[in-house]
PDB file of C-alpha atoms in Angstrom:
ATOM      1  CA  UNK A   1       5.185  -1.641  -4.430  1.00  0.00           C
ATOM      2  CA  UNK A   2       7.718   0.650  -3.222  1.00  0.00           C
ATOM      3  CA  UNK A   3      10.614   2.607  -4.638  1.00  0.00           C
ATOM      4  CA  UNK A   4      13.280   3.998  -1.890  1.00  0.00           C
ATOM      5  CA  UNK A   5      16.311   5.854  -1.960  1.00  0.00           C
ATOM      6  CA  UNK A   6      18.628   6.796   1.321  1.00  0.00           C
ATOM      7  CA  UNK A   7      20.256   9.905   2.089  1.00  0.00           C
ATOM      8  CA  UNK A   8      22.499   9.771   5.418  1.00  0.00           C
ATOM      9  CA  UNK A   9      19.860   8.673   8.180  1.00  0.00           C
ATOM     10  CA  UNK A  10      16.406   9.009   5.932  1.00  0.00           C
ATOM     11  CA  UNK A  11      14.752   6.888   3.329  1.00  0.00           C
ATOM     12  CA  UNK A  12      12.799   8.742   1.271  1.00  0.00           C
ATOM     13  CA  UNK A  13      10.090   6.929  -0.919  1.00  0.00           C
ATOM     14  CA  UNK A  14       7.247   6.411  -2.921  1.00  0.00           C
ATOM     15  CA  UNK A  15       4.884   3.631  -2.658  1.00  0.00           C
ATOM     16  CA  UNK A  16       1.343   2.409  -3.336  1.00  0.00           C
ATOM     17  CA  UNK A  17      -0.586   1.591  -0.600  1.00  0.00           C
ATOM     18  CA  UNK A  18      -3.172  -0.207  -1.000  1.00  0.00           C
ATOM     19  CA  UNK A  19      -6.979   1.183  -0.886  1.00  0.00           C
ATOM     20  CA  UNK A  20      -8.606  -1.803   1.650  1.00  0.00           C
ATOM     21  CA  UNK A  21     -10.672  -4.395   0.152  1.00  0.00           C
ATOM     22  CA  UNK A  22      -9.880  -2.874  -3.421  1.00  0.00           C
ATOM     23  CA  UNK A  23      -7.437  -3.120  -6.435  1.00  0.00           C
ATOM     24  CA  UNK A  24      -6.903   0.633  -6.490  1.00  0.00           C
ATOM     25  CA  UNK A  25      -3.922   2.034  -4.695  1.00  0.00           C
ATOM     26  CA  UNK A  26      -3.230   5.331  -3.366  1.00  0.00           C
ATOM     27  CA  UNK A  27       0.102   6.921  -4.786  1.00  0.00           C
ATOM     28  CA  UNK A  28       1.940   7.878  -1.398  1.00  0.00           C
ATOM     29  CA  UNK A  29       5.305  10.015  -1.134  1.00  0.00           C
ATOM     30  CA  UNK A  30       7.055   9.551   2.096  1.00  0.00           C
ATOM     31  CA  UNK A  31       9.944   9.301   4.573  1.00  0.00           C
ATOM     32  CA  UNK A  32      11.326   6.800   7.308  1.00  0.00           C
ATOM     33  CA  UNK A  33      13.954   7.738   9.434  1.00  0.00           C
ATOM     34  CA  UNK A  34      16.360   5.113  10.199  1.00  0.00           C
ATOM     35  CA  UNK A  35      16.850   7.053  13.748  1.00  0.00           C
ATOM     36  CA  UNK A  36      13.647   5.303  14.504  1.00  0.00           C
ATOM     37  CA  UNK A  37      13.731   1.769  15.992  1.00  0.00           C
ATOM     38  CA  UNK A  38      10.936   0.669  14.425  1.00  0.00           C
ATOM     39  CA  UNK A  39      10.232  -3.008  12.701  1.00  0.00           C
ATOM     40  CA  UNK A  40       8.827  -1.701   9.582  1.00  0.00           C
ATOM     41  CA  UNK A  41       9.929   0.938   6.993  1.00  0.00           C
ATOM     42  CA  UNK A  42       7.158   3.513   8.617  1.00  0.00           C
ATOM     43  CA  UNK A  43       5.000   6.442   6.133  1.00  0.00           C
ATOM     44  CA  UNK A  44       5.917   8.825   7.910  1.00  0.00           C
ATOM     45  CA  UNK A  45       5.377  12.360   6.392  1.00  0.00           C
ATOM     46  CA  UNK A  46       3.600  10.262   4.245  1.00  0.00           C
ATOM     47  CA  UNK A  47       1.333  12.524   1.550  1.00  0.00           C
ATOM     48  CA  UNK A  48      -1.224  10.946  -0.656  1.00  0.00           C
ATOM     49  CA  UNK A  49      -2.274  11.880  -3.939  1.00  0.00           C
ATOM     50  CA  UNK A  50      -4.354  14.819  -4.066  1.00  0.00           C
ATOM     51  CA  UNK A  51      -7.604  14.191  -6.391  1.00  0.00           C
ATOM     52  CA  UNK A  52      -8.227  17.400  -8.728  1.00  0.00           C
ATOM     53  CA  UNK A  53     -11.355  17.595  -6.376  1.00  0.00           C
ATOM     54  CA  UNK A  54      -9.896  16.956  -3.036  1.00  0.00           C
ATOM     55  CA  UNK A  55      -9.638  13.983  -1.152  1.00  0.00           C
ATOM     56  CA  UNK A  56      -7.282  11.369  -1.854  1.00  0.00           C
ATOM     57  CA  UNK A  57      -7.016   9.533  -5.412  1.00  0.00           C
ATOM     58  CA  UNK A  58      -6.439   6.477  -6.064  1.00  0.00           C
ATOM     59  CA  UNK A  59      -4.688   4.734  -9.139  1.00  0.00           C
ATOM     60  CA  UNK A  60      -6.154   0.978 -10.116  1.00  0.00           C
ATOM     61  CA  UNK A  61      -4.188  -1.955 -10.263  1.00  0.00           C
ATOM     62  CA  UNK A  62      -5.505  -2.283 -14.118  1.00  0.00           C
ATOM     63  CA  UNK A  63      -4.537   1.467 -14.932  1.00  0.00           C
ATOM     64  CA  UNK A  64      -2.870   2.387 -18.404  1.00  0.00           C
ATOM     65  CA  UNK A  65       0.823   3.695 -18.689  1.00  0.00           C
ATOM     66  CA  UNK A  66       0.016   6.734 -19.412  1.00  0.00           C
ATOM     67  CA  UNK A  67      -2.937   7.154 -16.198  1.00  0.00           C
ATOM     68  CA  UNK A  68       0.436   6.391 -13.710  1.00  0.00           C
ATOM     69  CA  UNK A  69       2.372   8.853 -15.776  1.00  0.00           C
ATOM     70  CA  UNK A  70       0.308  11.104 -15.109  1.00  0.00           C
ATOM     71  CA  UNK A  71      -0.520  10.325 -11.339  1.00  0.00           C
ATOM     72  CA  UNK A  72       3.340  10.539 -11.077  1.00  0.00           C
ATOM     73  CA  UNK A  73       3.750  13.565 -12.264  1.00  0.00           C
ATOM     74  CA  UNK A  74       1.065  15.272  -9.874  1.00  0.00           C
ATOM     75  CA  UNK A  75       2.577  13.628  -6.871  1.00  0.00           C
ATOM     76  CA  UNK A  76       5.501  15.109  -7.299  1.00  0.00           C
ATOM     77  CA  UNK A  77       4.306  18.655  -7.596  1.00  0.00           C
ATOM     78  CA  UNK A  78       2.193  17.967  -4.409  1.00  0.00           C
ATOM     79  CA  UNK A  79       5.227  16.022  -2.427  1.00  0.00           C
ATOM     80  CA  UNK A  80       6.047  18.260   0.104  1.00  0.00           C
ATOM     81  CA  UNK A  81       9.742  16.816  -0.361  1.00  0.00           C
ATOM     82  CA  UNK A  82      11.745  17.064  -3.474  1.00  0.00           C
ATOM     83  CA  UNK A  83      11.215  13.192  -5.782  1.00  0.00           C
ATOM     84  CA  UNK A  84      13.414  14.184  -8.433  1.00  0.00           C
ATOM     85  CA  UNK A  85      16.399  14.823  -6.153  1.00  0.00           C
ATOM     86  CA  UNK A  86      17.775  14.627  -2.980  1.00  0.00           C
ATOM     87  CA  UNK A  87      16.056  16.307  -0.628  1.00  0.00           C
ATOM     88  CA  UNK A  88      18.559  18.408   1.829  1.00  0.00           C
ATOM     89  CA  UNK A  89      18.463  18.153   5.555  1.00  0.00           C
ATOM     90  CA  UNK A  90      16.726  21.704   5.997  1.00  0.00           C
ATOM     91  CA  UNK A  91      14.094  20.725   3.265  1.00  0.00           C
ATOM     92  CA  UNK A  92      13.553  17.408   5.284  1.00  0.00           C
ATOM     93  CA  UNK A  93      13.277  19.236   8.657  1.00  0.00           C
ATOM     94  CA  UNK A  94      11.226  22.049   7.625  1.00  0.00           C
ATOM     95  CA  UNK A  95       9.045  19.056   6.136  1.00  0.00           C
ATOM     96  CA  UNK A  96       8.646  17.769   9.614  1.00  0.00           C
ATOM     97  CA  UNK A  97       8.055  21.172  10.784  1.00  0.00           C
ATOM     98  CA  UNK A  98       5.036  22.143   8.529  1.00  0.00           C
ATOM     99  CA  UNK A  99       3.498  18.561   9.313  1.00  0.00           C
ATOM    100  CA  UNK A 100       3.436  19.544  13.053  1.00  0.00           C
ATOM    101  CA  UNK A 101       2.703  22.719  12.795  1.00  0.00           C
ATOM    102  CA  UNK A 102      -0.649  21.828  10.248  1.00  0.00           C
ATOM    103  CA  UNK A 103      -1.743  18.029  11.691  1.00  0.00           C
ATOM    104  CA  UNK A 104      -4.364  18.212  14.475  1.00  0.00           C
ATOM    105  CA  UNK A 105      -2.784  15.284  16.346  1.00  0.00           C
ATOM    106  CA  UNK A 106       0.964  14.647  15.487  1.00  0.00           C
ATOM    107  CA  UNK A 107       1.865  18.525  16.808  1.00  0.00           C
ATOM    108  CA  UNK A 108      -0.645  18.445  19.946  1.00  0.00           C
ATOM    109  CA  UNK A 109       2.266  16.382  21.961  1.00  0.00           C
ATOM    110  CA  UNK A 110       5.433  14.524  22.409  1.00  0.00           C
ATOM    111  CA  UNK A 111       4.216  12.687  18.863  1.00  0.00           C
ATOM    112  CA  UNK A 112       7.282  10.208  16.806  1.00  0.00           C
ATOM    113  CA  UNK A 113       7.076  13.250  14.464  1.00  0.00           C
ATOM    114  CA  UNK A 114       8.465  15.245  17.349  1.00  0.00           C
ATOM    115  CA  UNK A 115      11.260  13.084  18.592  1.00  0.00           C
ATOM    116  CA  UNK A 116      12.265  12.234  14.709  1.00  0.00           C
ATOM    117  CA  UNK A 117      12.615  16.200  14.269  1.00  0.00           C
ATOM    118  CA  UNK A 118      15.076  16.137  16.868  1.00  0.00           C
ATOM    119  CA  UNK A 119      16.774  12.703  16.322  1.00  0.00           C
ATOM    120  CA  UNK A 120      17.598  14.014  13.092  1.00  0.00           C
ATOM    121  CA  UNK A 121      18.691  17.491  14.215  1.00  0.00           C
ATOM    122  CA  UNK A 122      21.389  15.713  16.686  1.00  0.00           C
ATOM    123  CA  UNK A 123      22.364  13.222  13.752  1.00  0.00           C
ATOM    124  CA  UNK A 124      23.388  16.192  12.132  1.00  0.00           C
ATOM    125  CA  UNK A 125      26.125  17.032  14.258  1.00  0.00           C
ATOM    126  CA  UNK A 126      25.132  20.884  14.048  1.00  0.00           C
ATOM    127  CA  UNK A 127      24.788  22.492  17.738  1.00  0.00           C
ATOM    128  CA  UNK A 128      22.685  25.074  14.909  1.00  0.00           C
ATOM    129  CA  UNK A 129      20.618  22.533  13.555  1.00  0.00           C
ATOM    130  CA  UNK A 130      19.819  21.504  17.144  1.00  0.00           C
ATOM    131  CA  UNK A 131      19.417  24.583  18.832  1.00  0.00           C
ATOM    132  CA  UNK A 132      16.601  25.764  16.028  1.00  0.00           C
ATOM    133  CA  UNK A 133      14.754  22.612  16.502  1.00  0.00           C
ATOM    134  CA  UNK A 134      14.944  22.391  19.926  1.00  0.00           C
ATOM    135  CA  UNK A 135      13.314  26.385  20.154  1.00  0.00           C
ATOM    136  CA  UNK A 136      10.762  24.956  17.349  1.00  0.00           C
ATOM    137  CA  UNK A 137       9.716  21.980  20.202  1.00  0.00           C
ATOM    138  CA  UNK A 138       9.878  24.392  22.589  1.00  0.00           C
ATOM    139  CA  UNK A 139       7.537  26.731  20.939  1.00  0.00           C
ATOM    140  CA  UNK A 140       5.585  23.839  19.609  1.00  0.00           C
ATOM    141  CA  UNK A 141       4.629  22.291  23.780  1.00  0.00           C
ATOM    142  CA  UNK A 142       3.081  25.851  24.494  1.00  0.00           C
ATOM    143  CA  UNK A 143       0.104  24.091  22.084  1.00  0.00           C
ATOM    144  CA  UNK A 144       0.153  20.833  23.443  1.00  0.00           C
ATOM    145  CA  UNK A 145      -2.709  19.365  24.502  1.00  0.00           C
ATOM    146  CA  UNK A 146      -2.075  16.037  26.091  1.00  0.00           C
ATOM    147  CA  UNK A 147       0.949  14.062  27.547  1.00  0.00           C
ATOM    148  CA  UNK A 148       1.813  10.636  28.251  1.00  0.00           C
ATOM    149  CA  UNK A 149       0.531   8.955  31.402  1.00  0.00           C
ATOM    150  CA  UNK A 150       1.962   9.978  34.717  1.00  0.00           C
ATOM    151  CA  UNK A 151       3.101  13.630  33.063  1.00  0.00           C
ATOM    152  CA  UNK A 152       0.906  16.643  34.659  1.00  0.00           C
ATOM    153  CA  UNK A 153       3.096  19.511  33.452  1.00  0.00           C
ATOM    154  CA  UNK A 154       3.337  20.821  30.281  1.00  0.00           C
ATOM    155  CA  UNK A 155       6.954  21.622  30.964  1.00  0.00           C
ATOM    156  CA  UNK A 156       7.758  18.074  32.424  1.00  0.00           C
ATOM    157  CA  UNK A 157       6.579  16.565  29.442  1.00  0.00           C
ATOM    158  CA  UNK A 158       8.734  18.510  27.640  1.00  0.00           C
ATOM    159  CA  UNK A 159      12.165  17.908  29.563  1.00  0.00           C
ATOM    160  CA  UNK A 160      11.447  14.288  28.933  1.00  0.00           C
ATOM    161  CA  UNK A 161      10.883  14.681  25.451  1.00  0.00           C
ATOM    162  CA  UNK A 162      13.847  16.642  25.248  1.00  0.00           C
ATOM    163  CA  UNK A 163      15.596  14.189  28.046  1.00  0.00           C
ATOM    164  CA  UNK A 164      15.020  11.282  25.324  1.00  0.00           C
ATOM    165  CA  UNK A 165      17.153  12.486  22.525  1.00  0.00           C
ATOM    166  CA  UNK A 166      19.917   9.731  22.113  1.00  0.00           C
ATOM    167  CA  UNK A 167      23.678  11.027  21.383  1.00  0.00           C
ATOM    168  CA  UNK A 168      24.828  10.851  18.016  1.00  0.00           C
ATOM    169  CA  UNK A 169      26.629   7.503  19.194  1.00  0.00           C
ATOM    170  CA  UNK A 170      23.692   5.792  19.694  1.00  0.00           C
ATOM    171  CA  UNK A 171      21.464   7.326  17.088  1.00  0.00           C
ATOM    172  CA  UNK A 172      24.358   5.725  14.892  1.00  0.00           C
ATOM    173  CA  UNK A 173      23.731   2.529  16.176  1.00  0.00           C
ATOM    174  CA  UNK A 174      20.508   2.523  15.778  1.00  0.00           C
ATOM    175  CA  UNK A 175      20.794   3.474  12.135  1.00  0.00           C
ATOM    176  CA  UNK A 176      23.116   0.906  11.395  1.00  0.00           C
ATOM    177  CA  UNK A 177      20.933  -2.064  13.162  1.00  0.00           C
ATOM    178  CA  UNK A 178      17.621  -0.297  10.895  1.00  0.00           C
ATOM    179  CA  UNK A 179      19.540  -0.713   7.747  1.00  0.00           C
ATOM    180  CA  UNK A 180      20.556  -4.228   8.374  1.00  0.00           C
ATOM    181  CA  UNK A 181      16.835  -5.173  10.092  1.00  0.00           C
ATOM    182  CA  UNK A 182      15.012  -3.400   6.911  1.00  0.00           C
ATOM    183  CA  UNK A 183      17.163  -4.908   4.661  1.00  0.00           C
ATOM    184  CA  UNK A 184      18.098  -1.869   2.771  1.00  0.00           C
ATOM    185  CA  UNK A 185      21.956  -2.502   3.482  1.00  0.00           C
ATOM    186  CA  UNK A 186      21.917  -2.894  -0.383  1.00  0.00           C
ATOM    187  CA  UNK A 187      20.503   0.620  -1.821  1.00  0.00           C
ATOM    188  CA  UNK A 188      23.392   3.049  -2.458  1.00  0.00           C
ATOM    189  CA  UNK A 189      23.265   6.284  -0.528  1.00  0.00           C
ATOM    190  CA  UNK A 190      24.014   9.564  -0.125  1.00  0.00           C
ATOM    191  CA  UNK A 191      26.232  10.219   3.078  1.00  0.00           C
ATOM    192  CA  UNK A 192      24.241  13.650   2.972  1.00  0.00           C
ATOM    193  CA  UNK A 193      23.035  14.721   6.328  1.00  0.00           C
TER     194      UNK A 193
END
């Protein structure tokens, strides 16, 4: 099950995702952006439902109203993204930022995470928007701790990664050919970003 919503080049959801081999599901808040080429709707920044504990919890297939109520309610306190509005383009970015900055592997290179931070900064038209996360990739290769085949230099790797950036042109393209591929030509959106 998933609910979605799109704002300008990002659809934001929630969905359950389904614990393997079990009919218990783990409440999951996330994004996809539609910058992406990509044949599925991806979980990217995707947060799970914190357990009072720690670890993840998970809600069963078989659970009462008031149980998913309630699992609701705590995953959106915990989302690290606004569910009970439209999140803004600095609250989505700074999103992206955090993740990078706090997961072991998606801010130790050139990760998607990376290259949607920036496809989404030039999307936004704003040589501000791009200049701050361009110096926030910049700052962020200093850390990183492998590259992709062929790449010896920390510095190469990042001119590539930088290099790879489409125009807004084609990062419009793109977006239109992901809404029509995921079939989510038919949500209404926000023209917010």
């Amino acid at each position: 099950m998933r609910l979605l919503r799109r704002i300008g080049p990002v659809l934001q959801g929630i969905c359950l995702d389904q614990v393997p081999g079990r009919d218990h599901y783990f409440p999951t808040s996330h994004v996809h952006p539609l910058t992406m080429d990509f044949p599925v709707i991806s979980l990217s920044l995707g947060h799970r439902l914190a357990g009072r504990h720690g670890g993840n919890e998970s809600v069963s297939a078989t659970a009462g109203e008031a149980d998913i109520r309630d699992a609701a309610d705590r995953l959106r306190a915990q989302s690290p993204l606004p569910l009970d509005r439209n999140p803004t383009l600095d609250e989505i970015l700074g999103a992206y930022r955090d993740h990078l900055l706090s997961d072991p592997v998606s801010g130790r290179g050139p990760s998607n995470e990376v290259k949607n931070l920036l496809a989404l900064a030039r999307f936004s038209r704003s040589e501000r928007v791009m200049a701050e996360q361009t110096a926030f990739v910049v700052e962020l290769a200093k850390s990183w701790a492998y590259r992709p085949d062929g790449v010896h230099l920390r510095d190469e790797c990042l001119e590539l990664t930088l290099a790879e950036v489409p125009d807004r042109t084609a990062l419009q393209a793109v977006v239109d050919s992901q809404v029509v591929r995921l079939t989510v030509d038919r949500l209404g959106f926000v023209e917010q970003l």
